Amino acid sequence: MTMPIIRARCWALALAACAAMAGVCAPAAGAETNEVRIVKQIGLGFLPIMVMEHEKLIEKHTRAAGLSDVKGVYATTVGPAVMNDAMLAGRIDIGANGPTSIILVWARTRGTDNEIKGMAAMITSPMWLTTNKPNIKSVRDIGPDDRIAVPGIKTSNQAMVLQIATAQAFGKEHFDKFTAQTVAMSHFDGMAALLSKKEITLHLTSPPVQYLEVEQPGITRVLNSDDVLGGPTTFSNIFSSSKFRAANPRTYKAALAAFTDAIDLINKDRKWAAQVYLNVSGDKKARWRKSRSNSKT
């Protein structure tokens, strides 16, 4: 399994919001929460949260902060819009989304008593556009009958990369030329649809799905987001609400320390981190790829 680079590097679209996203909230009086509800999405881009869960890092760092009996409660959801809606509704305390989605929810809540803010960048990873049609070599070859799977229409990292690539190919005024042809699908549903060759002809996705796709006969890569954006960019971030931080300042600080600890553990031993991904995600497709790779060596 190819591991993404774990480091904090914001991409150009996120820079305008960084200062506002880093605001400090005043702590509130009273007891702090006894659980931290953390939600990730599917895929390798959310590995640090899987490590936090696997190693019980919320529990470790809240104990170190003098907070007793605090649990990390973990769940997985599909798609950036669902994640943002859950954060807005107060159903989660810490979420994980792409920079574009966090900017949108921050802009929506800016100046309110429940402003949603980024906590930290999570990983750097490329996103690939793949296809099951041999005649498609670039975005210029996409036809009116093609359908492109992305995690979220217009707002996801992948949708934004497609718009930028389209603008580069056809001119800025045509950036949304293919937006009407995009279909919102989870990464693995998108892969299944691409391989079935019934509806989806292209898929803009992320690790490990993109690596699994190009191993299949007839699936080729059309573009790499690193080429579109001019280099490696931040794929995912963690974020939270000003209400949660104000009500739980020590817990919030401990959760951020737990996240930092997870990043350090991944960078220290990536083979171990890959196994954590398999254990926590239950990703049988990546497990199959791993066993197949081992049989070749």
PDB file of C-alpha atoms in Angstrom:
ATOM      1  CA  MET A   1       0.000   0.000   0.000  1.00  0.00           C
ATOM      2  CA  THR A   2       1.335   3.411  -0.951  1.00  0.00           C
ATOM      3  CA  MET A   3       1.174   5.653   2.099  1.00  0.00           C
ATOM      4  CA  PRO A   4       0.319   9.338   1.773  1.00  0.00           C
ATOM      5  CA  ILE A   5       2.646  11.965   3.175  1.00  0.00           C
ATOM      6  CA  ILE A   6       1.521  13.045   6.626  1.00  0.00           C
ATOM      7  CA  ARG A   7       2.213  16.716   7.091  1.00  0.00           C
ATOM      8  CA  ALA A   8       0.451  20.059   7.392  1.00  0.00           C
ATOM      9  CA  ARG A   9       0.552  21.834   4.026  1.00  0.00           C
ATOM     10  CA  CYS A  10      -2.454  23.986   3.061  1.00  0.00           C
ATOM     11  CA  TRP A  11      -3.340  24.291  -0.596  1.00  0.00           C
ATOM     12  CA  ALA A  12      -3.868  27.623  -2.255  1.00  0.00           C
ATOM     13  CA  LEU A  13      -7.652  27.649  -1.907  1.00  0.00           C
ATOM     14  CA  ALA A  14      -7.399  27.304   1.875  1.00  0.00           C
ATOM     15  CA  LEU A  15      -4.984  30.164   2.476  1.00  0.00           C
ATOM     16  CA  ALA A  16      -7.637  32.876   2.492  1.00  0.00           C
ATOM     17  CA  ALA A  17      -9.416  31.267   5.435  1.00  0.00           C
ATOM     18  CA  CYS A  18      -6.447  30.137   7.541  1.00  0.00           C
ATOM     19  CA  ALA A  19      -6.251  33.199   9.778  1.00  0.00           C
ATOM     20  CA  ALA A  20      -9.938  33.141  10.603  1.00  0.00           C
ATOM     21  CA  MET A  21      -9.982  29.381  11.111  1.00  0.00           C
ATOM     22  CA  ALA A  22      -7.263  29.644  13.769  1.00  0.00           C
ATOM     23  CA  GLY A  23      -9.228  31.972  16.097  1.00  0.00           C
ATOM     24  CA  VAL A  24      -9.121  31.434  19.857  1.00  0.00           C
ATOM     25  CA  CYS A  25     -12.256  30.971  21.943  1.00  0.00           C
ATOM     26  CA  ALA A  26     -12.560  31.860  25.602  1.00  0.00           C
ATOM     27  CA  PRO A  27     -13.002  28.896  27.944  1.00  0.00           C
ATOM     28  CA  ALA A  28     -16.406  28.383  29.564  1.00  0.00           C
ATOM     29  CA  ALA A  29     -17.054  27.607  33.202  1.00  0.00           C
ATOM     30  CA  GLY A  30     -18.255  24.209  34.399  1.00  0.00           C
ATOM     31  CA  ALA A  31     -17.317  20.575  33.979  1.00  0.00           C
ATOM     32  CA  GLU A  32     -15.972  19.371  30.685  1.00  0.00           C
ATOM     33  CA  THR A  33     -17.354  16.555  28.562  1.00  0.00           C
ATOM     34  CA  ASN A  34     -16.672  12.912  29.362  1.00  0.00           C
ATOM     35  CA  GLU A  35     -16.568  11.890  25.695  1.00  0.00           C
ATOM     36  CA  VAL A  36     -15.190  13.274  22.459  1.00  0.00           C
ATOM     37  CA  ARG A  37     -17.240  12.314  19.408  1.00  0.00           C
ATOM     38  CA  ILE A  38     -14.912  12.016  16.413  1.00  0.00           C
ATOM     39  CA  VAL A  39     -16.060  11.180  12.899  1.00  0.00           C
ATOM     40  CA  LYS A  40     -13.898  10.266   9.919  1.00  0.00           C
ATOM     41  CA  GLN A  41     -14.628   9.403   6.326  1.00  0.00           C
ATOM     42  CA  ILE A  42     -13.646   6.314   4.352  1.00  0.00           C
ATOM     43  CA  GLY A  43     -10.141   5.905   2.977  1.00  0.00           C
ATOM     44  CA  LEU A  44      -6.459   6.268   3.708  1.00  0.00           C
ATOM     45  CA  GLY A  45      -6.801  10.042   3.906  1.00  0.00           C
ATOM     46  CA  PHE A  46      -8.249   9.663   7.403  1.00  0.00           C
ATOM     47  CA  LEU A  47      -5.559   7.369   8.816  1.00  0.00           C
ATOM     48  CA  PRO A  48      -4.530   9.677  11.716  1.00  0.00           C
ATOM     49  CA  ILE A  49      -8.010   9.368  13.219  1.00  0.00           C
ATOM     50  CA  MET A  50      -7.832   5.591  12.851  1.00  0.00           C
ATOM     51  CA  VAL A  51      -4.548   5.645  14.770  1.00  0.00           C
ATOM     52  CA  MET A  52      -6.149   7.821  17.468  1.00  0.00           C
ATOM     53  CA  GLU A  53      -8.875   5.206  17.839  1.00  0.00           C
ATOM     54  CA  HIS A  54      -6.569   2.186  17.675  1.00  0.00           C
ATOM     55  CA  GLU A  55      -4.112   3.559  20.242  1.00  0.00           C
ATOM     56  CA  LYS A  56      -6.752   5.203  22.481  1.00  0.00           C
ATOM     57  CA  LEU A  57      -4.920   8.506  22.218  1.00  0.00           C
ATOM     58  CA  ILE A  58      -7.850  10.641  23.408  1.00  0.00           C
ATOM     59  CA  GLU A  59      -7.873   8.667  26.636  1.00  0.00           C
ATOM     60  CA  LYS A  60      -4.078   8.907  26.943  1.00  0.00           C
ATOM     61  CA  HIS A  61      -3.869  12.666  26.507  1.00  0.00           C
ATOM     62  CA  THR A  62      -6.920  13.599  28.547  1.00  0.00           C
ATOM     63  CA  ARG A  63      -5.508  11.573  31.453  1.00  0.00           C
ATOM     64  CA  ALA A  64      -2.214  13.419  31.036  1.00  0.00           C
ATOM     65  CA  ALA A  65      -4.167  16.684  31.228  1.00  0.00           C
ATOM     66  CA  GLY A  66      -5.737  15.642  34.529  1.00  0.00           C
ATOM     67  CA  LEU A  67      -9.121  14.787  33.012  1.00  0.00           C
ATOM     68  CA  SER A  68     -10.490  11.431  34.130  1.00  0.00           C
ATOM     69  CA  ASP A  69     -12.857   9.045  32.357  1.00  0.00           C
ATOM     70  CA  VAL A  70     -12.884  10.812  28.991  1.00  0.00           C
ATOM     71  CA  LYS A  71     -13.568   8.500  26.062  1.00  0.00           C
ATOM     72  CA  GLY A  72     -13.015   8.876  22.360  1.00  0.00           C
ATOM     73  CA  VAL A  73     -16.176   7.801  20.537  1.00  0.00           C
ATOM     74  CA  TYR A  74     -15.507   7.125  16.856  1.00  0.00           C
ATOM     75  CA  ALA A  75     -17.752   6.767  13.824  1.00  0.00           C
ATOM     76  CA  THR A  76     -17.449   6.825  10.044  1.00  0.00           C
ATOM     77  CA  THR A  77     -19.623   8.694   7.579  1.00  0.00           C
ATOM     78  CA  VAL A  78     -19.703   9.077   3.812  1.00  0.00           C
ATOM     79  CA  GLY A  79     -19.218  12.390   2.070  1.00  0.00           C
ATOM     80  CA  PRO A  80     -18.240  15.929   3.070  1.00  0.00           C
ATOM     81  CA  ALA A  81     -21.805  17.301   3.099  1.00  0.00           C
ATOM     82  CA  VAL A  82     -22.936  14.725   5.663  1.00  0.00           C
ATOM     83  CA  MET A  83     -19.936  15.577   7.839  1.00  0.00           C
ATOM     84  CA  ASN A  84     -20.664  19.302   7.730  1.00  0.00           C
ATOM     85  CA  ASP A  85     -24.352  18.784   8.507  1.00  0.00           C
ATOM     86  CA  ALA A  86     -23.464  16.662  11.540  1.00  0.00           C
ATOM     87  CA  MET A  87     -21.075  19.325  12.822  1.00  0.00           C
ATOM     88  CA  LEU A  88     -23.653  22.079  12.339  1.00  0.00           C
ATOM     89  CA  ALA A  89     -26.253  20.029  14.207  1.00  0.00           C
ATOM     90  CA  GLY A  90     -23.894  19.449  17.131  1.00  0.00           C
ATOM     91  CA  ARG A  91     -23.893  15.679  16.697  1.00  0.00           C
ATOM     92  CA  ILE A  92     -20.092  15.482  16.528  1.00  0.00           C
ATOM     93  CA  ASP A  93     -17.232  17.288  18.273  1.00  0.00           C
ATOM     94  CA  ILE A  94     -14.365  16.743  15.823  1.00  0.00           C
ATOM     95  CA  GLY A  95     -14.737  15.925  12.151  1.00  0.00           C
ATOM     96  CA  ALA A  96     -12.463  15.324   9.186  1.00  0.00           C
ATOM     97  CA  ASN A  97     -13.047  16.930   5.805  1.00  0.00           C
ATOM     98  CA  GLY A  98     -11.216  18.349   2.842  1.00  0.00           C
ATOM     99  CA  PRO A  99     -10.078  21.996   2.912  1.00  0.00           C
ATOM    100  CA  THR A 100     -12.777  23.125   0.476  1.00  0.00           C
ATOM    101  CA  SER A 101     -15.614  21.709   2.574  1.00  0.00           C
ATOM    102  CA  ILE A 102     -14.241  23.200   5.797  1.00  0.00           C
ATOM    103  CA  ILE A 103     -13.925  26.618   4.175  1.00  0.00           C
ATOM    104  CA  LEU A 104     -17.574  26.435   3.123  1.00  0.00           C
ATOM    105  CA  VAL A 105     -18.878  25.532   6.579  1.00  0.00           C
ATOM    106  CA  TRP A 106     -16.634  28.163   8.182  1.00  0.00           C
ATOM    107  CA  ALA A 107     -18.000  30.826   5.803  1.00  0.00           C
ATOM    108  CA  ARG A 108     -21.541  29.726   6.621  1.00  0.00           C
ATOM    109  CA  THR A 109     -21.020  30.053  10.394  1.00  0.00           C
ATOM    110  CA  ARG A 110     -18.546  32.952  10.492  1.00  0.00           C
ATOM    111  CA  GLY A 111     -19.430  35.504  13.163  1.00  0.00           C
ATOM    112  CA  THR A 112     -22.064  33.295  14.818  1.00  0.00           C
ATOM    113  CA  ASP A 113     -21.981  31.817  18.325  1.00  0.00           C
ATOM    114  CA  ASN A 114     -21.166  28.420  16.794  1.00  0.00           C
ATOM    115  CA  GLU A 115     -18.411  29.200  14.317  1.00  0.00           C
ATOM    116  CA  ILE A 116     -16.914  26.087  12.718  1.00  0.00           C
ATOM    117  CA  LYS A 117     -13.123  26.278  12.505  1.00  0.00           C
ATOM    118  CA  GLY A 118     -10.250  24.171  11.305  1.00  0.00           C
ATOM    119  CA  MET A 119      -7.961  22.581  13.897  1.00  0.00           C
ATOM    120  CA  ALA A 120      -5.074  21.237  11.801  1.00  0.00           C
ATOM    121  CA  ALA A 121      -4.133  19.943   8.364  1.00  0.00           C
ATOM    122  CA  MET A 122      -4.013  16.150   8.337  1.00  0.00           C
ATOM    123  CA  ILE A 123      -2.377  14.600   5.269  1.00  0.00           C
ATOM    124  CA  THR A 124      -0.867  15.453   1.905  1.00  0.00           C
ATOM    125  CA  SER A 125      -2.067  13.129  -0.848  1.00  0.00           C
ATOM    126  CA  PRO A 126      -2.651  13.176  -4.608  1.00  0.00           C
ATOM    127  CA  MET A 127      -6.081  12.569  -6.124  1.00  0.00           C
ATOM    128  CA  TRP A 128      -6.385  10.754  -9.436  1.00  0.00           C
ATOM    129  CA  LEU A 129      -8.989  10.918 -12.173  1.00  0.00           C
ATOM    130  CA  THR A 130      -9.366   7.416 -13.614  1.00  0.00           C
ATOM    131  CA  THR A 131     -11.416   6.114 -16.527  1.00  0.00           C
ATOM    132  CA  ASN A 132     -12.715   2.886 -18.056  1.00  0.00           C
ATOM    133  CA  LYS A 133     -12.661   4.355 -21.600  1.00  0.00           C
ATOM    134  CA  PRO A 134      -9.360   3.927 -23.485  1.00  0.00           C
ATOM    135  CA  ASN A 135     -10.000   6.987 -25.679  1.00  0.00           C
ATOM    136  CA  ILE A 136      -9.998   9.405 -22.718  1.00  0.00           C
ATOM    137  CA  LYS A 137      -6.438  10.635 -22.271  1.00  0.00           C
ATOM    138  CA  SER A 138      -7.186  14.084 -20.784  1.00  0.00           C
ATOM    139  CA  VAL A 139     -10.168  16.192 -19.695  1.00  0.00           C
ATOM    140  CA  ARG A 140     -10.388  17.422 -23.285  1.00  0.00           C
ATOM    141  CA  ASP A 141     -11.550  13.929 -24.292  1.00  0.00           C
ATOM    142  CA  ILE A 142     -14.508  13.849 -21.877  1.00  0.00           C
ATOM    143  CA  GLY A 143     -17.738  13.718 -23.871  1.00  0.00           C
ATOM    144  CA  PRO A 144     -21.297  14.855 -23.083  1.00  0.00           C
ATOM    145  CA  ASP A 145     -22.405  11.299 -22.292  1.00  0.00           C
ATOM    146  CA  ASP A 146     -19.649  10.623 -19.770  1.00  0.00           C
ATOM    147  CA  ARG A 147     -20.450  10.590 -16.059  1.00  0.00           C
ATOM    148  CA  ILE A 148     -17.831  11.416 -13.423  1.00  0.00           C
ATOM    149  CA  ALA A 149     -18.052  10.114  -9.849  1.00  0.00           C
ATOM    150  CA  VAL A 150     -16.861  12.472  -7.073  1.00  0.00           C
ATOM    151  CA  PRO A 151     -17.461  12.370  -3.281  1.00  0.00           C
ATOM    152  CA  GLY A 152     -19.437  15.614  -3.352  1.00  0.00           C
ATOM    153  CA  ILE A 153     -20.721  17.706  -6.260  1.00  0.00           C
ATOM    154  CA  LYS A 154     -19.140  21.185  -6.490  1.00  0.00           C
ATOM    155  CA  THR A 155     -17.811  21.251  -2.908  1.00  0.00           C
ATOM    156  CA  SER A 156     -15.448  18.282  -2.485  1.00  0.00           C
ATOM    157  CA  ASN A 157     -11.695  18.447  -3.082  1.00  0.00           C
ATOM    158  CA  GLN A 158     -12.164  16.219  -6.106  1.00  0.00           C
ATOM    159  CA  ALA A 159     -14.908  18.374  -7.621  1.00  0.00           C
ATOM    160  CA  MET A 160     -12.703  21.436  -7.188  1.00  0.00           C
ATOM    161  CA  VAL A 161      -9.742  19.707  -8.850  1.00  0.00           C
ATOM    162  CA  LEU A 162     -11.973  18.799 -11.790  1.00  0.00           C
ATOM    163  CA  GLN A 163     -13.090  22.423 -12.135  1.00  0.00           C
ATOM    164  CA  ILE A 164      -9.500  23.686 -12.045  1.00  0.00           C
ATOM    165  CA  ALA A 165      -8.367  21.092 -14.606  1.00  0.00           C
ATOM    166  CA  THR A 166     -11.315  22.039 -16.812  1.00  0.00           C
ATOM    167  CA  ALA A 167     -10.450  25.743 -16.566  1.00  0.00           C
ATOM    168  CA  GLN A 168      -6.860  24.976 -17.515  1.00  0.00           C
ATOM    169  CA  ALA A 169      -7.989  23.006 -20.557  1.00  0.00           C
ATOM    170  CA  PHE A 170     -10.881  25.143 -21.817  1.00  0.00           C
ATOM    171  CA  GLY A 171     -10.449  28.574 -20.181  1.00  0.00           C
ATOM    172  CA  LYS A 172     -11.599  30.005 -16.850  1.00  0.00           C
ATOM    173  CA  GLU A 173     -15.069  30.827 -18.141  1.00  0.00           C
ATOM    174  CA  HIS A 174     -15.671  27.103 -18.749  1.00  0.00           C
ATOM    175  CA  PHE A 175     -14.547  25.857 -15.308  1.00  0.00           C
ATOM    176  CA  ASP A 176     -17.926  24.191 -14.663  1.00  0.00           C
ATOM    177  CA  LYS A 177     -18.234  22.577 -18.094  1.00  0.00           C
ATOM    178  CA  PHE A 178     -18.490  19.074 -16.569  1.00  0.00           C
ATOM    179  CA  THR A 179     -20.224  19.873 -13.265  1.00  0.00           C
ATOM    180  CA  ALA A 180     -23.609  18.705 -14.541  1.00  0.00           C
ATOM    181  CA  GLN A 181     -21.992  15.388 -15.455  1.00  0.00           C
ATOM    182  CA  THR A 182     -20.675  14.692 -11.940  1.00  0.00           C
ATOM    183  CA  VAL A 183     -22.376  12.164  -9.671  1.00  0.00           C
ATOM    184  CA  ALA A 184     -21.963  12.109  -5.883  1.00  0.00           C
ATOM    185  CA  MET A 185     -20.711   8.698  -4.719  1.00  0.00           C
ATOM    186  CA  SER A 186     -18.578   7.384  -1.900  1.00  0.00           C
ATOM    187  CA  HIS A 187     -15.084   6.327  -2.961  1.00  0.00           C
ATOM    188  CA  PHE A 188     -15.778   2.586  -2.962  1.00  0.00           C
ATOM    189  CA  ASP A 189     -19.223   2.975  -4.568  1.00  0.00           C
ATOM    190  CA  GLY A 190     -17.567   5.072  -7.254  1.00  0.00           C
ATOM    191  CA  MET A 191     -15.005   2.345  -7.840  1.00  0.00           C
ATOM    192  CA  ALA A 192     -17.711  -0.310  -8.133  1.00  0.00           C
ATOM    193  CA  ALA A 193     -19.588   1.842 -10.637  1.00  0.00           C
ATOM    194  CA  LEU A 194     -16.442   2.521 -12.660  1.00  0.00           C
ATOM    195  CA  LEU A 195     -15.552  -1.166 -12.845  1.00  0.00           C
ATOM    196  CA  SER A 196     -19.100  -2.156 -13.819  1.00  0.00           C
ATOM    197  CA  LYS A 197     -18.918   0.196 -16.845  1.00  0.00           C
ATOM    198  CA  LYS A 198     -22.682   0.738 -16.711  1.00  0.00           C
ATOM    199  CA  GLU A 199     -23.054   4.392 -15.713  1.00  0.00           C
ATOM    200  CA  ILE A 200     -19.787   5.900 -14.489  1.00  0.00           C
ATOM    201  CA  THR A 201     -17.005   6.375 -17.033  1.00  0.00           C
ATOM    202  CA  LEU A 202     -14.619   8.433 -14.865  1.00  0.00           C
ATOM    203  CA  HIS A 203     -13.851   8.594 -11.154  1.00  0.00           C
ATOM    204  CA  LEU A 204     -11.959  11.314  -9.293  1.00  0.00           C
ATOM    205  CA  THR A 205     -10.918   9.683  -6.037  1.00  0.00           C
ATOM    206  CA  SER A 206      -8.135   9.185  -3.483  1.00  0.00           C
ATOM    207  CA  PRO A 207      -5.987   6.469  -1.826  1.00  0.00           C
ATOM    208  CA  PRO A 208      -6.386   3.553  -1.578  1.00  0.00           C
ATOM    209  CA  VAL A 209      -9.211   3.465  -4.133  1.00  0.00           C
ATOM    210  CA  GLN A 210      -7.256   5.044  -6.984  1.00  0.00           C
ATOM    211  CA  TYR A 211      -4.445   2.511  -6.608  1.00  0.00           C
ATOM    212  CA  LEU A 212      -6.907  -0.383  -6.590  1.00  0.00           C
ATOM    213  CA  GLU A 213      -8.648   0.934  -9.691  1.00  0.00           C
ATOM    214  CA  VAL A 214      -5.594   1.218 -11.942  1.00  0.00           C
ATOM    215  CA  GLU A 215      -4.632  -2.376 -11.113  1.00  0.00           C
ATOM    216  CA  GLN A 216      -7.797  -3.544 -12.858  1.00  0.00           C
ATOM    217  CA  PRO A 217      -7.791  -4.332 -16.602  1.00  0.00           C
ATOM    218  CA  GLY A 218      -9.024  -1.450 -18.724  1.00  0.00           C
ATOM    219  CA  ILE A 219      -8.717   1.250 -16.030  1.00  0.00           C
ATOM    220  CA  THR A 220      -6.223   4.044 -16.683  1.00  0.00           C
ATOM    221  CA  ARG A 221      -5.266   7.317 -15.024  1.00  0.00           C
ATOM    222  CA  VAL A 222      -6.271  10.547 -16.748  1.00  0.00           C
ATOM    223  CA  LEU A 223      -4.772  13.087 -14.367  1.00  0.00           C
ATOM    224  CA  ASN A 224      -3.033  13.566 -11.021  1.00  0.00           C
ATOM    225  CA  SER A 225      -4.115  16.480  -8.803  1.00  0.00           C
ATOM    226  CA  ASP A 226      -0.449  17.272  -8.058  1.00  0.00           C
ATOM    227  CA  ASP A 227      -0.020  18.198 -11.737  1.00  0.00           C
ATOM    228  CA  VAL A 228      -3.227  20.256 -11.781  1.00  0.00           C
ATOM    229  CA  LEU A 229      -2.446  22.162  -8.583  1.00  0.00           C
ATOM    230  CA  GLY A 230       1.293  22.581  -9.120  1.00  0.00           C
ATOM    231  CA  GLY A 231       2.512  20.191  -6.429  1.00  0.00           C
ATOM    232  CA  PRO A 232       1.470  18.271  -3.303  1.00  0.00           C
ATOM    233  CA  THR A 233      -1.484  19.715  -1.417  1.00  0.00           C
ATOM    234  CA  THR A 234      -3.402  19.120   1.794  1.00  0.00           C
ATOM    235  CA  PHE A 235      -6.039  16.440   1.264  1.00  0.00           C
ATOM    236  CA  SER A 236      -7.833  16.455   4.621  1.00  0.00           C
ATOM    237  CA  ASN A 237      -8.092  18.439   7.857  1.00  0.00           C
ATOM    238  CA  ILE A 238      -9.679  18.055  11.258  1.00  0.00           C
ATOM    239  CA  PHE A 239     -12.163  20.679  12.392  1.00  0.00           C
ATOM    240  CA  SER A 240     -14.428  21.533  15.311  1.00  0.00           C
ATOM    241  CA  SER A 241     -16.840  24.159  16.614  1.00  0.00           C
ATOM    242  CA  SER A 242     -16.212  27.228  18.742  1.00  0.00           C
ATOM    243  CA  LYS A 243     -18.897  25.972  21.149  1.00  0.00           C
ATOM    244  CA  PHE A 244     -17.069  22.712  21.805  1.00  0.00           C
ATOM    245  CA  ARG A 245     -13.751  24.458  22.291  1.00  0.00           C
ATOM    246  CA  ALA A 246     -15.205  27.114  24.610  1.00  0.00           C
ATOM    247  CA  ALA A 247     -17.000  24.552  26.762  1.00  0.00           C
ATOM    248  CA  ASN A 248     -14.089  22.076  26.839  1.00  0.00           C
ATOM    249  CA  PRO A 249     -10.783  23.968  26.571  1.00  0.00           C
ATOM    250  CA  ARG A 250      -8.643  21.303  28.272  1.00  0.00           C
ATOM    251  CA  THR A 251     -10.294  18.460  26.373  1.00  0.00           C
ATOM    252  CA  TYR A 252      -9.886  20.319  23.099  1.00  0.00           C
ATOM    253  CA  LYS A 253      -6.186  20.840  23.783  1.00  0.00           C
ATOM    254  CA  ALA A 254      -5.768  17.171  24.728  1.00  0.00           C
ATOM    255  CA  ALA A 255      -7.566  16.068  21.549  1.00  0.00           C
ATOM    256  CA  LEU A 256      -5.211  18.179  19.446  1.00  0.00           C
ATOM    257  CA  ALA A 257      -2.254  16.624  21.301  1.00  0.00           C
ATOM    258  CA  ALA A 258      -3.698  13.165  20.553  1.00  0.00           C
ATOM    259  CA  PHE A 259      -3.932  14.041  16.876  1.00  0.00           C
ATOM    260  CA  THR A 260      -0.320  15.271  16.839  1.00  0.00           C
ATOM    261  CA  ASP A 261       0.740  12.058  18.574  1.00  0.00           C
ATOM    262  CA  ALA A 262      -1.009  10.030  15.844  1.00  0.00           C
ATOM    263  CA  ILE A 263       0.842  11.935  13.116  1.00  0.00           C
ATOM    264  CA  ASP A 264       4.174  11.243  14.841  1.00  0.00           C
ATOM    265  CA  LEU A 265       3.387   7.522  15.171  1.00  0.00           C
ATOM    266  CA  ILE A 266       2.526   7.244  11.462  1.00  0.00           C
ATOM    267  CA  ASN A 267       5.666   9.006  10.322  1.00  0.00           C
ATOM    268  CA  LYS A 268       7.779   6.888  12.677  1.00  0.00           C
ATOM    269  CA  ASP A 269       6.560   3.530  11.317  1.00  0.00           C
ATOM    270  CA  ARG A 270       4.522   3.567   8.122  1.00  0.00           C
ATOM    271  CA  LYS A 271       4.392  -0.226   7.804  1.00  0.00           C
ATOM    272  CA  TRP A 272       2.773  -0.399  11.245  1.00  0.00           C
ATOM    273  CA  ALA A 273       0.434   2.455  10.260  1.00  0.00           C
ATOM    274  CA  ALA A 274      -0.651   0.573   7.137  1.00  0.00           C
ATOM    275  CA  GLN A 275      -1.600  -2.391   9.306  1.00  0.00           C
ATOM    276  CA  VAL A 276      -3.585  -0.088  11.607  1.00  0.00           C
ATOM    277  CA  TYR A 277      -5.474   1.117   8.542  1.00  0.00           C
ATOM    278  CA  LEU A 278      -6.367  -2.460   7.620  1.00  0.00           C
ATOM    279  CA  ASN A 279      -7.378  -3.323  11.184  1.00  0.00           C
ATOM    280  CA  VAL A 280      -9.547  -0.279  11.832  1.00  0.00           C
ATOM    281  CA  SER A 281     -11.059   0.254   8.379  1.00  0.00           C
ATOM    282  CA  GLY A 282     -11.789  -3.404   7.645  1.00  0.00           C
ATOM    283  CA  ASP A 283     -10.835  -2.558   4.065  1.00  0.00           C
ATOM    284  CA  LYS A 284     -10.881  -5.999   2.444  1.00  0.00           C
ATOM    285  CA  LYS A 285     -10.012  -4.587  -0.976  1.00  0.00           C
ATOM    286  CA  ALA A 286      -6.782  -3.018   0.308  1.00  0.00           C
ATOM    287  CA  ARG A 287      -6.068  -6.198   2.265  1.00  0.00           C
ATOM    288  CA  TRP A 288      -6.445  -8.191  -0.954  1.00  0.00           C
ATOM    289  CA  ARG A 289      -4.052  -5.807  -2.697  1.00  0.00           C
ATOM    290  CA  LYS A 290      -1.545  -6.206   0.153  1.00  0.00           C
ATOM    291  CA  SER A 291      -1.630 -10.016   0.029  1.00  0.00           C
ATOM    292  CA  ARG A 292      -1.325  -9.982  -3.744  1.00  0.00           C
ATOM    293  CA  SER A 293       1.664  -7.645  -3.521  1.00  0.00           C
ATOM    294  CA  ASN A 294       3.310  -9.919  -0.943  1.00  0.00           C
ATOM    295  CA  SER A 295       2.868 -12.938  -3.189  1.00  0.00           C
ATOM    296  CA  LYS A 296       4.904 -11.238  -5.908  1.00  0.00           C
ATOM    297  CA  THR A 297       7.963 -10.561  -3.754  1.00  0.00           C
TER     298      THR A 297
END
